[in-house]
PDB file of C-alpha atoms in Angstrom:
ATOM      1  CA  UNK A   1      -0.492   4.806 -51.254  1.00 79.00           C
ATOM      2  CA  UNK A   2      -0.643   6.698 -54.096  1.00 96.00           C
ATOM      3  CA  UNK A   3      -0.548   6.234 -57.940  1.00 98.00           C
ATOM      4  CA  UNK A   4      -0.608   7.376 -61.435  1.00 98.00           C
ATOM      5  CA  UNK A   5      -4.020   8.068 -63.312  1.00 98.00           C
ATOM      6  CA  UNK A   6      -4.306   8.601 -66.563  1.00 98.00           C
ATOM      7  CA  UNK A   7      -6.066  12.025 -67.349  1.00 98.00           C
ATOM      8  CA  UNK A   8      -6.613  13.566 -70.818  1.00 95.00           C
ATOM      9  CA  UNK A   9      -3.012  12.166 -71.756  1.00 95.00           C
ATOM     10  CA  UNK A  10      -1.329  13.130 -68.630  1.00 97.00           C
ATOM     11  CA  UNK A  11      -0.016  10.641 -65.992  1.00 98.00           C
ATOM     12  CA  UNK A  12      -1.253  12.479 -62.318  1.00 98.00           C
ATOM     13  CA  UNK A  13      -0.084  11.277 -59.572  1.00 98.00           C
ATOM     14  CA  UNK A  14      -2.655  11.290 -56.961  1.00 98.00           C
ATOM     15  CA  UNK A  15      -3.660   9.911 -54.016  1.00 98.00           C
ATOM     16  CA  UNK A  16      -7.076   9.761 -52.567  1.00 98.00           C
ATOM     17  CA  UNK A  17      -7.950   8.594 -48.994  1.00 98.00           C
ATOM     18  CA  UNK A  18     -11.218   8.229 -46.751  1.00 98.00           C
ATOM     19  CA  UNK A  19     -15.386   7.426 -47.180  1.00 97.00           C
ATOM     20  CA  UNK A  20     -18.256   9.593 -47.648  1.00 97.00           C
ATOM     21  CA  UNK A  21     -18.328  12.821 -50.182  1.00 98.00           C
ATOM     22  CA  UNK A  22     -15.377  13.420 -52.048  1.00 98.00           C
ATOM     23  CA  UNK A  23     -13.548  15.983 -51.779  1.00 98.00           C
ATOM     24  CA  UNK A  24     -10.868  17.281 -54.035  1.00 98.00           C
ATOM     25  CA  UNK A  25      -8.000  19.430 -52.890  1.00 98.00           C
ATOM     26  CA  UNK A  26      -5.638  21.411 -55.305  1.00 98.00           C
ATOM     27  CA  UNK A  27      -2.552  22.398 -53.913  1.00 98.00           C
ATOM     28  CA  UNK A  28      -0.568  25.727 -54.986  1.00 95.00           C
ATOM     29  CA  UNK A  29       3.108  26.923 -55.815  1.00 92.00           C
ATOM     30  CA  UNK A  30       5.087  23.488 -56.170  1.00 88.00           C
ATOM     31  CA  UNK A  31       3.080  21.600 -53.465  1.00 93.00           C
ATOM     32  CA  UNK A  32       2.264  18.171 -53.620  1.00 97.00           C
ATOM     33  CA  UNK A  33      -0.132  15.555 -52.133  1.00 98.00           C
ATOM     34  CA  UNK A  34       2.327  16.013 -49.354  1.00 97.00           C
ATOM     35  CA  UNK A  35       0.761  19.454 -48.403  1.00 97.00           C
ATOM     36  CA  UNK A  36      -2.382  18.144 -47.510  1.00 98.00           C
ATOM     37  CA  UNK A  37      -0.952  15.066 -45.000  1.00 98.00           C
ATOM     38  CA  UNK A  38      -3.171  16.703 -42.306  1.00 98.00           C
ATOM     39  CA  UNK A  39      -6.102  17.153 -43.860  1.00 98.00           C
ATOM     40  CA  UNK A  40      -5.712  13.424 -45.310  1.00 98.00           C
ATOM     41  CA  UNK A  41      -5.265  12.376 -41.696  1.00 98.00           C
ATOM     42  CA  UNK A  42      -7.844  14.215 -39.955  1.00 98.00           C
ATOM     43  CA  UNK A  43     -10.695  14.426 -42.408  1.00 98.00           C
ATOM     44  CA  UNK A  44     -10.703  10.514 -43.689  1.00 98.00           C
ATOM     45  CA  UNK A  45     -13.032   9.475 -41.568  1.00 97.00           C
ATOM     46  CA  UNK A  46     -15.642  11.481 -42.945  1.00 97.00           C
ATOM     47  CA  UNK A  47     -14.857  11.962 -46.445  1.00 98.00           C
ATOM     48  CA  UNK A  48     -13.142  10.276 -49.978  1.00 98.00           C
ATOM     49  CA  UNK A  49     -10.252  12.635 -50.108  1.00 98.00           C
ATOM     50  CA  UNK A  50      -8.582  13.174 -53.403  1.00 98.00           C
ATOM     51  CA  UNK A  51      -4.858  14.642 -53.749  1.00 98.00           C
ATOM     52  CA  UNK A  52      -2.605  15.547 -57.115  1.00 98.00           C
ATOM     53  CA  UNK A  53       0.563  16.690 -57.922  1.00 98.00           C
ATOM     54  CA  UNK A  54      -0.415  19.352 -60.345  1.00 97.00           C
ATOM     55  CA  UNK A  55       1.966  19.667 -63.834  1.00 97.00           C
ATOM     56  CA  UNK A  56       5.362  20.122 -62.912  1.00 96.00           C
ATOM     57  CA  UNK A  57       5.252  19.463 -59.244  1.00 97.00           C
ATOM     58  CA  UNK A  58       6.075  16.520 -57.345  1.00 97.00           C
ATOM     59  CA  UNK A  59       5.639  13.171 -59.484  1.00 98.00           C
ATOM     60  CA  UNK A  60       3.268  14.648 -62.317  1.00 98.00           C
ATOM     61  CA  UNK A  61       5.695  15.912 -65.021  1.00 97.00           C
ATOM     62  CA  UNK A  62       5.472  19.118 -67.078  1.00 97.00           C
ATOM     63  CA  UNK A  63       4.757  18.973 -70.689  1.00 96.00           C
ATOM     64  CA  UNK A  64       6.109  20.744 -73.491  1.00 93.00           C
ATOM     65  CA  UNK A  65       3.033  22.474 -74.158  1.00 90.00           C
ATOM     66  CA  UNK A  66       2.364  26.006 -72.219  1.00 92.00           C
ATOM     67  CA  UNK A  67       1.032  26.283 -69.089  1.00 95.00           C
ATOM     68  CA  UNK A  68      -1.676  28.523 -67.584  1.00 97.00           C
ATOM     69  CA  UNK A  69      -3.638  28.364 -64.996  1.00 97.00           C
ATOM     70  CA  UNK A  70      -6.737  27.137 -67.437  1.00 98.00           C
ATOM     71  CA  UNK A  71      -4.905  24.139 -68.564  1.00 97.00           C
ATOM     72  CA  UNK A  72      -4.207  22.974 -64.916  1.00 98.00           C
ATOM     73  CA  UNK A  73      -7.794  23.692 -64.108  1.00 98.00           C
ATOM     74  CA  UNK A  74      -8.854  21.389 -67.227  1.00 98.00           C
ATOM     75  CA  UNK A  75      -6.216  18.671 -65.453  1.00 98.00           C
ATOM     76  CA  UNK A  76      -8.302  18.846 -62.277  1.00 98.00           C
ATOM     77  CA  UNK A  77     -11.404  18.630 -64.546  1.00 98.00           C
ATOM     78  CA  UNK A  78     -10.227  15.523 -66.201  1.00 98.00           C
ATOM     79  CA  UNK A  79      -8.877  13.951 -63.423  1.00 98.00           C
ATOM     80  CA  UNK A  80     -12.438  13.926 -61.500  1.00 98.00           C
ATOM     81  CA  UNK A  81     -13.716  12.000 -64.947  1.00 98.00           C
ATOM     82  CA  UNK A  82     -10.751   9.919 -64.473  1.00 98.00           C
ATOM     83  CA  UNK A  83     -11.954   8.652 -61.247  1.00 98.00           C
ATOM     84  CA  UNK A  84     -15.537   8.762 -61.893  1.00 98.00           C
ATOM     85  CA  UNK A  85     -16.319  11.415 -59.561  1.00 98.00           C
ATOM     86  CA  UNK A  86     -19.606  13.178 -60.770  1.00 98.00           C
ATOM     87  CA  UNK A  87     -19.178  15.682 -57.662  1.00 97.00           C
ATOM     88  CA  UNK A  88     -16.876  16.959 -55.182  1.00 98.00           C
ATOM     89  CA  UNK A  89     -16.259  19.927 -52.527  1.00 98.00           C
ATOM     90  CA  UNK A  90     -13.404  21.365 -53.686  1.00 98.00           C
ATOM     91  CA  UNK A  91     -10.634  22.950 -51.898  1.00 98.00           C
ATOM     92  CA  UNK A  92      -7.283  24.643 -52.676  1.00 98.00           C
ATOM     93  CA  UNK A  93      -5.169  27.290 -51.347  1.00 98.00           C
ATOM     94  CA  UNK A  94      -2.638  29.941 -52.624  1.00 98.00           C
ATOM     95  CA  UNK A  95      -1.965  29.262 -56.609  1.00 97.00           C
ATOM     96  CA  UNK A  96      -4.303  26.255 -55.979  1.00 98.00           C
ATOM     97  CA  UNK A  97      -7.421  28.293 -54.758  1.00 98.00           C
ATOM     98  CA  UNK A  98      -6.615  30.194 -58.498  1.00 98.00           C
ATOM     99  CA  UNK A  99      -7.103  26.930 -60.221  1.00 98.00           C
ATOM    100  CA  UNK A 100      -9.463  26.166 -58.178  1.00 98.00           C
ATOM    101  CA  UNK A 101     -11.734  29.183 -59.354  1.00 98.00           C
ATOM    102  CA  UNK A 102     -10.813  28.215 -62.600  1.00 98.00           C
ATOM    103  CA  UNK A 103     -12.342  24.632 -62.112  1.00 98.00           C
ATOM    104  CA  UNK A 104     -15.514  26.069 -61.403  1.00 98.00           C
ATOM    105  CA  UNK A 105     -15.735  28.713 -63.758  1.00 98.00           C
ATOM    106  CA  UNK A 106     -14.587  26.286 -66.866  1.00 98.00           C
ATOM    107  CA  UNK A 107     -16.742  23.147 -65.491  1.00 98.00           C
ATOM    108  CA  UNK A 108     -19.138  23.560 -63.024  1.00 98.00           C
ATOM    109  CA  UNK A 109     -20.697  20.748 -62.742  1.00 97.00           C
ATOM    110  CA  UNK A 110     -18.136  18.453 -61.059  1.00 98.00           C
ATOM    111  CA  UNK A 111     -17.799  21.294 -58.704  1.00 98.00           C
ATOM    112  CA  UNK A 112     -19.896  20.700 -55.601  1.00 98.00           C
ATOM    113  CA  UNK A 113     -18.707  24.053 -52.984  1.00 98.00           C
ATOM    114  CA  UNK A 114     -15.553  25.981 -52.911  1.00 98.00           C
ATOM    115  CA  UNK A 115     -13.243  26.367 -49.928  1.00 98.00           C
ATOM    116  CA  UNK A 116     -10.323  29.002 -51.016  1.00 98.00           C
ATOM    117  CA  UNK A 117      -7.816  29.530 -48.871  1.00 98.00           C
ATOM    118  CA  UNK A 118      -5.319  32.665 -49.240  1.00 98.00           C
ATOM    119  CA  UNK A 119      -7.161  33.597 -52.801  1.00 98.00           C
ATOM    120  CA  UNK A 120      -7.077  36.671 -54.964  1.00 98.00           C
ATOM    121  CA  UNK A 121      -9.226  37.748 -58.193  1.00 98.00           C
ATOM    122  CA  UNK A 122      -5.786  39.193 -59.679  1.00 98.00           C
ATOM    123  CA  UNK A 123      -2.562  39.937 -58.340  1.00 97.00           C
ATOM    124  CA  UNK A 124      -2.054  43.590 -56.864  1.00 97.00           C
ATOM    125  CA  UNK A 125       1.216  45.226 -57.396  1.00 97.00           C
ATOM    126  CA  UNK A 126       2.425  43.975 -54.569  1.00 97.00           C
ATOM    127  CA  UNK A 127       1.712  40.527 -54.669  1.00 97.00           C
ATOM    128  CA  UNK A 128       2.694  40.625 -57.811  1.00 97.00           C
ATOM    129  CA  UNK A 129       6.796  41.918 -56.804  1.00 97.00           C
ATOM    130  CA  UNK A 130       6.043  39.039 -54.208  1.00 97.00           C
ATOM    131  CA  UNK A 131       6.306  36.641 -56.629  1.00 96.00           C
ATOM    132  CA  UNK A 132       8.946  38.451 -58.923  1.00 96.00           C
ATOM    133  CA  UNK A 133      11.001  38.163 -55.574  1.00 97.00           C
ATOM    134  CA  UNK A 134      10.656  34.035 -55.204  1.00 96.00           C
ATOM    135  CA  UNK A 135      11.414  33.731 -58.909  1.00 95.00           C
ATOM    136  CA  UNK A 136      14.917  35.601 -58.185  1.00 97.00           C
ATOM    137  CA  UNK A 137      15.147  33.655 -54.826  1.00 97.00           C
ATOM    138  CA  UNK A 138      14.562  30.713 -56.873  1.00 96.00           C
ATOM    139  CA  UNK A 139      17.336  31.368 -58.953  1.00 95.00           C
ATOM    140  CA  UNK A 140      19.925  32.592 -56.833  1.00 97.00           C
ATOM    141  CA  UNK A 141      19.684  30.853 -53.458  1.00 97.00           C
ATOM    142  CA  UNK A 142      22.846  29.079 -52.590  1.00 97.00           C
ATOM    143  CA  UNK A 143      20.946  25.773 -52.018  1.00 97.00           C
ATOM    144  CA  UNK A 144      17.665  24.347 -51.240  1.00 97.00           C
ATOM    145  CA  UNK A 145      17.424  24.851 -47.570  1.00 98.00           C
ATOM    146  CA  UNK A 146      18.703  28.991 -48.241  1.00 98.00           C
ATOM    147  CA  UNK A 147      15.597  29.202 -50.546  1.00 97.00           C
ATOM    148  CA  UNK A 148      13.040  27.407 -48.191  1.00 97.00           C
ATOM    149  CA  UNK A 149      14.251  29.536 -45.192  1.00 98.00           C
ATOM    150  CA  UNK A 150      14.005  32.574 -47.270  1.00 98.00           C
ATOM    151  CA  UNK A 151      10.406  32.061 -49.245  1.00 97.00           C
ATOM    152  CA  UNK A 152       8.524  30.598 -45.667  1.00 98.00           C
ATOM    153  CA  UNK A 153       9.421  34.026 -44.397  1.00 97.00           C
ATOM    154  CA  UNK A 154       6.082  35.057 -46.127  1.00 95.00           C
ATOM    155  CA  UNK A 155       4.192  31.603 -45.852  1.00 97.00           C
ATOM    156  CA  UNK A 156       4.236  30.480 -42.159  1.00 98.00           C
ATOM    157  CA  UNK A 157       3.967  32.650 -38.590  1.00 98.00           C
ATOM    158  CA  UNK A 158       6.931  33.821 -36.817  1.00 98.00           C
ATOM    159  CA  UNK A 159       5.378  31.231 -34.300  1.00 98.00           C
ATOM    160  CA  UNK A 160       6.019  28.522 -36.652  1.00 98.00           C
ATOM    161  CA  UNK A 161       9.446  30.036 -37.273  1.00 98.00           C
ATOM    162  CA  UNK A 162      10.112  30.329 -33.669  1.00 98.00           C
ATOM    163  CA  UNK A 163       8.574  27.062 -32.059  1.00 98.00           C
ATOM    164  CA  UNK A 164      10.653  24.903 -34.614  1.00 98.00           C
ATOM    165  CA  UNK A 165       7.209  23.960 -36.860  1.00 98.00           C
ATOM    166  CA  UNK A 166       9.111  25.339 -40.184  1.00 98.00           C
ATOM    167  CA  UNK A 167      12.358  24.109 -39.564  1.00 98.00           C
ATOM    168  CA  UNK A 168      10.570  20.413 -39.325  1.00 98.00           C
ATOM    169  CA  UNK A 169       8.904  21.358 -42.451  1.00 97.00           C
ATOM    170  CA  UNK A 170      12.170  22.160 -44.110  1.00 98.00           C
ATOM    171  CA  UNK A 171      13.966  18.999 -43.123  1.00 98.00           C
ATOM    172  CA  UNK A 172      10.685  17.038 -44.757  1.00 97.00           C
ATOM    173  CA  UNK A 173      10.811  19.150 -47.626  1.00 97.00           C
ATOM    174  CA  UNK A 174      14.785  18.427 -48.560  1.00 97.00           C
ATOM    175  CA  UNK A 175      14.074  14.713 -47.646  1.00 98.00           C
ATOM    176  CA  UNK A 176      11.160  14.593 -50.335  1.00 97.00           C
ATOM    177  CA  UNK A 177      12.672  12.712 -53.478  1.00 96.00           C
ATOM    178  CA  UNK A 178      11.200  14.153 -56.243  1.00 96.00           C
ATOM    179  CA  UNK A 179      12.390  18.069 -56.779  1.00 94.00           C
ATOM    180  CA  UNK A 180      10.343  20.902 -59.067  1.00 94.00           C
ATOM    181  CA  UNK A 181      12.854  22.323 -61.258  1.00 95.00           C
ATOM    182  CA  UNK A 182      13.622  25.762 -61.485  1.00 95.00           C
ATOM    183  CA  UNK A 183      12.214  26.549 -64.684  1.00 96.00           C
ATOM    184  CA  UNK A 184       8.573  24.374 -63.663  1.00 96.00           C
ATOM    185  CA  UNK A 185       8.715  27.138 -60.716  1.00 96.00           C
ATOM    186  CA  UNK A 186       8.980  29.783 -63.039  1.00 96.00           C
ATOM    187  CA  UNK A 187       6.494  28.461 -65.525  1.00 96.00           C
ATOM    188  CA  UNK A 188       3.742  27.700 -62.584  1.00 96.00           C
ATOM    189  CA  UNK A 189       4.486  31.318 -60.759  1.00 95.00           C
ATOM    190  CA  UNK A 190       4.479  33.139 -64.735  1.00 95.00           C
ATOM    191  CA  UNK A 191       0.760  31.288 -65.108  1.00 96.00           C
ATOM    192  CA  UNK A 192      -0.190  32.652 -61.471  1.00 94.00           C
ATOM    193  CA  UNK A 193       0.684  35.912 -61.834  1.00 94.00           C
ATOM    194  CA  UNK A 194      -0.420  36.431 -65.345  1.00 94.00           C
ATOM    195  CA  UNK A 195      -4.035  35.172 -64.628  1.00 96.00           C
ATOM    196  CA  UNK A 196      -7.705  37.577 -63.960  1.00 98.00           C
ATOM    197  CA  UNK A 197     -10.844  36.062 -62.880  1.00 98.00           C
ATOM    198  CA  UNK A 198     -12.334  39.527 -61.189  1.00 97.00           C
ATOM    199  CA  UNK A 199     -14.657  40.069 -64.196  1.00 98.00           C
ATOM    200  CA  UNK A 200     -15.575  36.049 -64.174  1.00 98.00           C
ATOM    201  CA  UNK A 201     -15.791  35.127 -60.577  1.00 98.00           C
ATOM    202  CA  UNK A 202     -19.765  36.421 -59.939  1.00 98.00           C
ATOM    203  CA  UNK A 203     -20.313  33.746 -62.951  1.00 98.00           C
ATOM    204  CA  UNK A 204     -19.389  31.150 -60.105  1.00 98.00           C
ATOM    205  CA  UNK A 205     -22.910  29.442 -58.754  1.00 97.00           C
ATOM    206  CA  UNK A 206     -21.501  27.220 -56.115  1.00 98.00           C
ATOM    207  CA  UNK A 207     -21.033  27.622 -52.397  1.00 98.00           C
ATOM    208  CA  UNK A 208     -18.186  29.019 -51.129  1.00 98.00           C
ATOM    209  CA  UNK A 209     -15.986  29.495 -48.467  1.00 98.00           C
ATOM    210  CA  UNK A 210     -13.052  32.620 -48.829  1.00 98.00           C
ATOM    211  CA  UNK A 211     -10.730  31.577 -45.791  1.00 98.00           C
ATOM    212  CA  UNK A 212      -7.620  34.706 -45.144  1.00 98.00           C
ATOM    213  CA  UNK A 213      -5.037  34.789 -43.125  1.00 98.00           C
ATOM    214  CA  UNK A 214      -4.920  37.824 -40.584  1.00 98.00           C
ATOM    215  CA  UNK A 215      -0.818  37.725 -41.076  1.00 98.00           C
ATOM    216  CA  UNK A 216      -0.414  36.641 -44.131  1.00 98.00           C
ATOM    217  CA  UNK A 217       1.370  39.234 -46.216  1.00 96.00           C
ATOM    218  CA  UNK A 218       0.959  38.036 -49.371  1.00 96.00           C
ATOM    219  CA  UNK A 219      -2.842  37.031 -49.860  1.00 97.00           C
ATOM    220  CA  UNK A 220      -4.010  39.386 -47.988  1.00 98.00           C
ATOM    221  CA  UNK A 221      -7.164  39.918 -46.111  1.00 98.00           C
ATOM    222  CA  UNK A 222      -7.958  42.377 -48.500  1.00 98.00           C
ATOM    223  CA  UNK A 223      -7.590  40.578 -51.509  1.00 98.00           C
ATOM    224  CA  UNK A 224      -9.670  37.389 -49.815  1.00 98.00           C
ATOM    225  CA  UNK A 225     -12.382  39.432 -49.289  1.00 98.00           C
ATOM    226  CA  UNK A 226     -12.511  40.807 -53.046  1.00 98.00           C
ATOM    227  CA  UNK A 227     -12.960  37.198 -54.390  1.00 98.00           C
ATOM    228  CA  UNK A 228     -15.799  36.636 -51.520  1.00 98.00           C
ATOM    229  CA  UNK A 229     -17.058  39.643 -52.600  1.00 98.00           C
ATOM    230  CA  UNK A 230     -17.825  38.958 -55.984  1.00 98.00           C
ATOM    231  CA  UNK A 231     -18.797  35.319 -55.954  1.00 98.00           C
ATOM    232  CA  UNK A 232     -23.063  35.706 -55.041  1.00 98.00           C
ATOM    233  CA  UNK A 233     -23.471  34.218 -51.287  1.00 98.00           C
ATOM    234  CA  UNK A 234     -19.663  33.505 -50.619  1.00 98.00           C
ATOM    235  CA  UNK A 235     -18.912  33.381 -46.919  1.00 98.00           C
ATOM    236  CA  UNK A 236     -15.721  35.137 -45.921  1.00 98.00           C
ATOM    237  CA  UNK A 237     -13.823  34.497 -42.527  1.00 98.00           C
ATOM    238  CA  UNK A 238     -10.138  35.732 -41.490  1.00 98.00           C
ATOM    239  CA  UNK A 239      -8.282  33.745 -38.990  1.00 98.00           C
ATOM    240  CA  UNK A 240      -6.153  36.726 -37.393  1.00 98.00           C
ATOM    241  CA  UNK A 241      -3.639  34.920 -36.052  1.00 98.00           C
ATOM    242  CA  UNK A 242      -2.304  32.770 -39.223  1.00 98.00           C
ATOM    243  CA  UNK A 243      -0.403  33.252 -42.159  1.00 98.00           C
ATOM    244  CA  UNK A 244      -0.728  32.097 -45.591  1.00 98.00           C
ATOM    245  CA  UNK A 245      -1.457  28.390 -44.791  1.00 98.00           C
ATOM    246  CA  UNK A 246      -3.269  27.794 -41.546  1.00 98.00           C
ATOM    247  CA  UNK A 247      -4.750  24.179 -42.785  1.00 98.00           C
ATOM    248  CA  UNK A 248      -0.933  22.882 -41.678  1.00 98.00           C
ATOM    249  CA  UNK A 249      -0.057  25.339 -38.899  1.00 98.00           C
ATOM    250  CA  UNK A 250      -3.451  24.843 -37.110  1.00 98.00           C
ATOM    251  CA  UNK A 251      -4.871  22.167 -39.038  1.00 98.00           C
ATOM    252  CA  UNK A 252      -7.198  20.833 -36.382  1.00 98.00           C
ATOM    253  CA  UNK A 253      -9.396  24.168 -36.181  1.00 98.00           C
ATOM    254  CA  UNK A 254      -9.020  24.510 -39.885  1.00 98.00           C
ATOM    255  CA  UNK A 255     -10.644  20.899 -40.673  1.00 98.00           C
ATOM    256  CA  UNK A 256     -12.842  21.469 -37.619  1.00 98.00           C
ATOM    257  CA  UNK A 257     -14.399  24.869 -40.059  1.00 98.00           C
ATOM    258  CA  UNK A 258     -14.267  23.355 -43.719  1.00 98.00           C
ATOM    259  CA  UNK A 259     -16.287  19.823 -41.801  1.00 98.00           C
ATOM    260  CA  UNK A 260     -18.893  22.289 -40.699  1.00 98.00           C
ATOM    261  CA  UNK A 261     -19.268  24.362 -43.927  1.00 98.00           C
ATOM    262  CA  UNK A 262     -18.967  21.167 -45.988  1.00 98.00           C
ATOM    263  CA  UNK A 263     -21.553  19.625 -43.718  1.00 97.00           C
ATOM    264  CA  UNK A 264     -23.291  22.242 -43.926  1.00 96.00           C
ATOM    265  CA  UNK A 265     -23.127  22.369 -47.794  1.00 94.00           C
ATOM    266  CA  UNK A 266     -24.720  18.958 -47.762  1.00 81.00           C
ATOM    267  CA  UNK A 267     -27.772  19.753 -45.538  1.00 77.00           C
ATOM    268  CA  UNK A 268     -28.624  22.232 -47.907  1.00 68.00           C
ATOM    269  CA  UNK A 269     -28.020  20.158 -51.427  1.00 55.00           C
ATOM    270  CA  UNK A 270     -29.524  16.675 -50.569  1.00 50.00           C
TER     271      UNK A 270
END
């Protein structure tokens, strides 16, 4: 269902889904359109839902040029002109919630609300050695399925580890065709880790939605609630009981709250 569009010379492949207000979601470290198959599913019916492979992930490829988390945000940016899209809620998680801040920050007027899930201003020390950590994992696992076991330690629930939710997401994952490199990894996770918006984000003017997982150890609560902080009238919620990425673990309630804040969002714009 999907395809290649042509954006500001780069092919994206992306895949867009549904009726009503569109809705763009960015996904993070090496995820592609894939990532969002539930929200795609369950949210179609009431919105035009638009999904990329960002640069270096997936289908889109990596250019020569470098890569920061500005450039990807100007790929999102031109992809939205792309499709003629004046407007759109806009959703990402993990590195994509970065890019995602970065989108609105660098061109807001495509960007209708913000729905970050698992978000930070900067990295902390820790998250930081977090992502030092995958790099090495990256480059050292004996295969695939060593490296996927090891880096959803920190992603999903010992529920989903236990109930067999992650090791169905593994067998999807080595079944998918089209493999990031090792060294598109790297250059994504370098951009992540070396990117700020604390000093930026009050300059946001949108609404927004901070989403945290209670049990996720990376994004923590803590650094959710310093991005909802600073951004004027964002909404912050934790969902106690999740991990890094709830909208696939849970992804009924989790549509079920960005409907009613995007819903919301409308009632108040039109």
């Amino acid at each position: 269902m999907g395809r290649y569009v042509r954006a500001d010379g780069l092919d994206i492949w992306t895949e867009q889904v549904g009726t009503g207000p569109d809705v763009l979601l960015v996904g993070g470290l090496g995820d592609t359109v894939e990532s969002w198959q539930f929200q795609l599913d369950g949210l179609a019916d009431r919105y035009r839902l638009t999904a990329f492979d960002n640069r270096g992930a997936g289908r889109t490829a990596m250019p020569e040029d470098p890569v920061s988390i500005e450039v990807m945000a100007d790929d999102a940016a031109a992809l939205l002109r792309a499709l003629d899209i004046p407007s759109a809620h806009v959703a990402g998680f993990s590195g994509g919630s970065i890019i995602s801040q970065e989108l609105a920050l660098r061109h807001p007027r495509p960007v209708r609300s913000l729905v970050l899930q698992s978000t930070w201003p900067v990295p902390d020390a820790y998250l930081r050695r977090w992502g030092l950590f995958i790099r090495w994992l990256a480059e050292t696992a004996p295969d695939e399925r060593a490296f996927l076991e090891g880096f959803y330690l920190d992603i999903y629930t010992a529920r989903a580890h236990n109930d067999g939710t992650v090791d169905r997401f593994i067998e999807d994952v080595l079944a998918f065709p089209h493999k990031q490199t090792t060294e598109n990894l790297n250059r994504f996770l370098d951009a992540v880790l070396d990117h700020d918006t604390t000093n930026r984000l009050p300059d946001i003017d949108v609404p927004t939605l901070v989403l945290a997982g209670g049990r996720d150890s990376t994004s923590r609560p803590e650094l959710c609630r310093a991005v909802a902080d600073a951004i004027p009238g964002a909404r912050f919620a934790v969902m106690e009981e999740e991990a890094h990425q709830p909208f696939q673990e849970i992804p009924d309630e989790w549509n079920a709250r960005v409907d009613a804040f995007w819903r919301a969002t409308q009632t108040r714009t039109t």
